[in-house]
C-alpha atoms as a PDB file:
ATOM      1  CA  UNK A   1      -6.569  -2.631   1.627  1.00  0.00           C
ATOM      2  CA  UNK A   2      -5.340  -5.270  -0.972  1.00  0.00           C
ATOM      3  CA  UNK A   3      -4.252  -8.299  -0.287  1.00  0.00           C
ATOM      4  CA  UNK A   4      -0.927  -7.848  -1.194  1.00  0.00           C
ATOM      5  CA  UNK A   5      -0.596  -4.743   1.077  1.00  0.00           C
ATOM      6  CA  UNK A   6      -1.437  -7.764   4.054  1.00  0.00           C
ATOM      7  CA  UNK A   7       0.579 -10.335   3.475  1.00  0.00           C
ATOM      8  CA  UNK A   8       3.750 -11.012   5.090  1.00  0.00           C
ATOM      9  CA  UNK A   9       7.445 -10.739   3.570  1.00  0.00           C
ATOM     10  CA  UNK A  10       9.145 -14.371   3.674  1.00  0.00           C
ATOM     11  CA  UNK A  11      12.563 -13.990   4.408  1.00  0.00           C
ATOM     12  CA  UNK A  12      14.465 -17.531   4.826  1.00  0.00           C
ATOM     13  CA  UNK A  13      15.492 -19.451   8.401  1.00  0.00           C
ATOM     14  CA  UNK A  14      19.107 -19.709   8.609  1.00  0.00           C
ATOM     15  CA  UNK A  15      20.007 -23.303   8.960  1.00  0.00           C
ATOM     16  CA  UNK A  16      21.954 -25.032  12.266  1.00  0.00           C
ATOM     17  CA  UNK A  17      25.315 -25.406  10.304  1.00  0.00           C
ATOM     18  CA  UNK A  18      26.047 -23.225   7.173  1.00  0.00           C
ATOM     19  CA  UNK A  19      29.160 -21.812   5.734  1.00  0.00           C
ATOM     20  CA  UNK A  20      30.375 -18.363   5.155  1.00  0.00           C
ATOM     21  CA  UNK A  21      29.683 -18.890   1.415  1.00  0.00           C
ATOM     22  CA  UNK A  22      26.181 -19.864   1.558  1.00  0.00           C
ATOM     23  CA  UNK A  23      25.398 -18.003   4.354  1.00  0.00           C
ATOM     24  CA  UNK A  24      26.409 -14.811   1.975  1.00  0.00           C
ATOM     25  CA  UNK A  25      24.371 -16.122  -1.066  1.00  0.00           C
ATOM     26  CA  UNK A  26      21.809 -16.327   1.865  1.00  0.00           C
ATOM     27  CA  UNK A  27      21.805 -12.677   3.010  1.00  0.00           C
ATOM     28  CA  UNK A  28      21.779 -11.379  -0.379  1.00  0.00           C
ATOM     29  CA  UNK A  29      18.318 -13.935  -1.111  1.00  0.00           C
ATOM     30  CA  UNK A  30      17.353 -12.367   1.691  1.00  0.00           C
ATOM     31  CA  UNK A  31      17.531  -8.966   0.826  1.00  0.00           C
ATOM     32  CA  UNK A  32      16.351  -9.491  -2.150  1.00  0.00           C
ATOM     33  CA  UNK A  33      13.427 -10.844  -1.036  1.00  0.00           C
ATOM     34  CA  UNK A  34      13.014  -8.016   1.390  1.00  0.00           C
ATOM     35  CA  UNK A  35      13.453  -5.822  -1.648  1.00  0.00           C
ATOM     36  CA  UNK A  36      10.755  -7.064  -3.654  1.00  0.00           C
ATOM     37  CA  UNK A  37       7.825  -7.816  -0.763  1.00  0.00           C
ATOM     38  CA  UNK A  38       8.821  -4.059   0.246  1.00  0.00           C
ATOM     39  CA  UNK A  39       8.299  -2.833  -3.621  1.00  0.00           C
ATOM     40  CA  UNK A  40       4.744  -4.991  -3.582  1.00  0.00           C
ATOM     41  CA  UNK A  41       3.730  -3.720  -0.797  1.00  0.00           C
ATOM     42  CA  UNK A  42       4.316  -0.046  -1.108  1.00  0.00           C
ATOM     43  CA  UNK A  43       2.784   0.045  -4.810  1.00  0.00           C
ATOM     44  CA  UNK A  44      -0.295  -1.859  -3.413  1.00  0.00           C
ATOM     45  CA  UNK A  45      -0.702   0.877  -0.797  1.00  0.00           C
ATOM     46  CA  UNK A  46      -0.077   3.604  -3.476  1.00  0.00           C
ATOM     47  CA  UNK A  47      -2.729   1.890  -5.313  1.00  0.00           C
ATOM     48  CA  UNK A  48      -5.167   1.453  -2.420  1.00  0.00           C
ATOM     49  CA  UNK A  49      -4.705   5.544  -1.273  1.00  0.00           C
ATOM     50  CA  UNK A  50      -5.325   6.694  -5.243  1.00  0.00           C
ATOM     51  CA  UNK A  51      -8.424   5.124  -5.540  1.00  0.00           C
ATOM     52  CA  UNK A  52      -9.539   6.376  -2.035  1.00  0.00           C
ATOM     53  CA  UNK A  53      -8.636   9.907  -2.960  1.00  0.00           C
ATOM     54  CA  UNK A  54      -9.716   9.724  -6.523  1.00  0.00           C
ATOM     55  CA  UNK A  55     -13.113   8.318  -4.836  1.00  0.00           C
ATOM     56  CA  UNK A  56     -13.251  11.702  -2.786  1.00  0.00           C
ATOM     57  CA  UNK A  57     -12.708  13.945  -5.197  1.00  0.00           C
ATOM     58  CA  UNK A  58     -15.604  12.322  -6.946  1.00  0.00           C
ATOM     59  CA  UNK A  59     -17.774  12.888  -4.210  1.00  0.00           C
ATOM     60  CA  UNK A  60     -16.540  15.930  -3.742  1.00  0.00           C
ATOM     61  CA  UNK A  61     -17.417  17.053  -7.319  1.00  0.00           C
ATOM     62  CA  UNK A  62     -20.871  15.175  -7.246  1.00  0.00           C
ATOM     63  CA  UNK A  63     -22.403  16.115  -3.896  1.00  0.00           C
ATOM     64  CA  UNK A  64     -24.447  18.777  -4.250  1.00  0.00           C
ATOM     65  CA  UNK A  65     -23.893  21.969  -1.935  1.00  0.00           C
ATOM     66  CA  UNK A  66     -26.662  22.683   0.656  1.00  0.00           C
ATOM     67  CA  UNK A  67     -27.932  26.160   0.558  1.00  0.00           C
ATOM     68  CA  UNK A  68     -27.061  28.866   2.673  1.00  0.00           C
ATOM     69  CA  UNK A  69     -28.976  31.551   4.316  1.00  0.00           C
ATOM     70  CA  UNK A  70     -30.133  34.431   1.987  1.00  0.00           C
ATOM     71  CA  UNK A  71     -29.492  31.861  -1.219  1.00  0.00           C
ATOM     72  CA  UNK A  72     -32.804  31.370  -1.714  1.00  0.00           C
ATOM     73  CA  UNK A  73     -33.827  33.017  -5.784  1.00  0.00           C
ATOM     74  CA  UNK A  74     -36.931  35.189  -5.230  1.00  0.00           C
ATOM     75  CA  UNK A  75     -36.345  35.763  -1.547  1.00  0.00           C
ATOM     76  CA  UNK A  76     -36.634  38.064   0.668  1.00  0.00           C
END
């Protein structure tokens, strides 16, 4: 998983005393925040499960099939 997938969001402490108008500028810094470590952390997961399926496929596509019964050319 990338590292961005791991890390934590930061979201800011609220201080002892605060008023109503920074503690608004502070919820909406906050969201934000929450916005954007959401965003990087959803698009590194995307990114992680692509290349895991894309991998498959691959080895899907490039293992070779084992034989069966009765698929043997020239046998009886």
């Amino acid at each position: 998983m990338p590292a961005t997938a791991r890390q934590a969001c930061q979201i800011p402490a609220l201080p002892v005393e605060i008023t109503f108008s920074a503690l608004k500028l502070l919820v909406a810094g906050a969201a934000a925040e929450i916005l954007r470590c959401d965003i990087a952390r959803q698009t590194a997961v995307d990114v992680h499960d692509g290349e895991h399926s894309d991998e498959a496929a691959w080895l899907k596509a490039n293992t070779p099939r084992p034989l069966g019964v009765g698929s043997i050319v020239g046998g009886d």
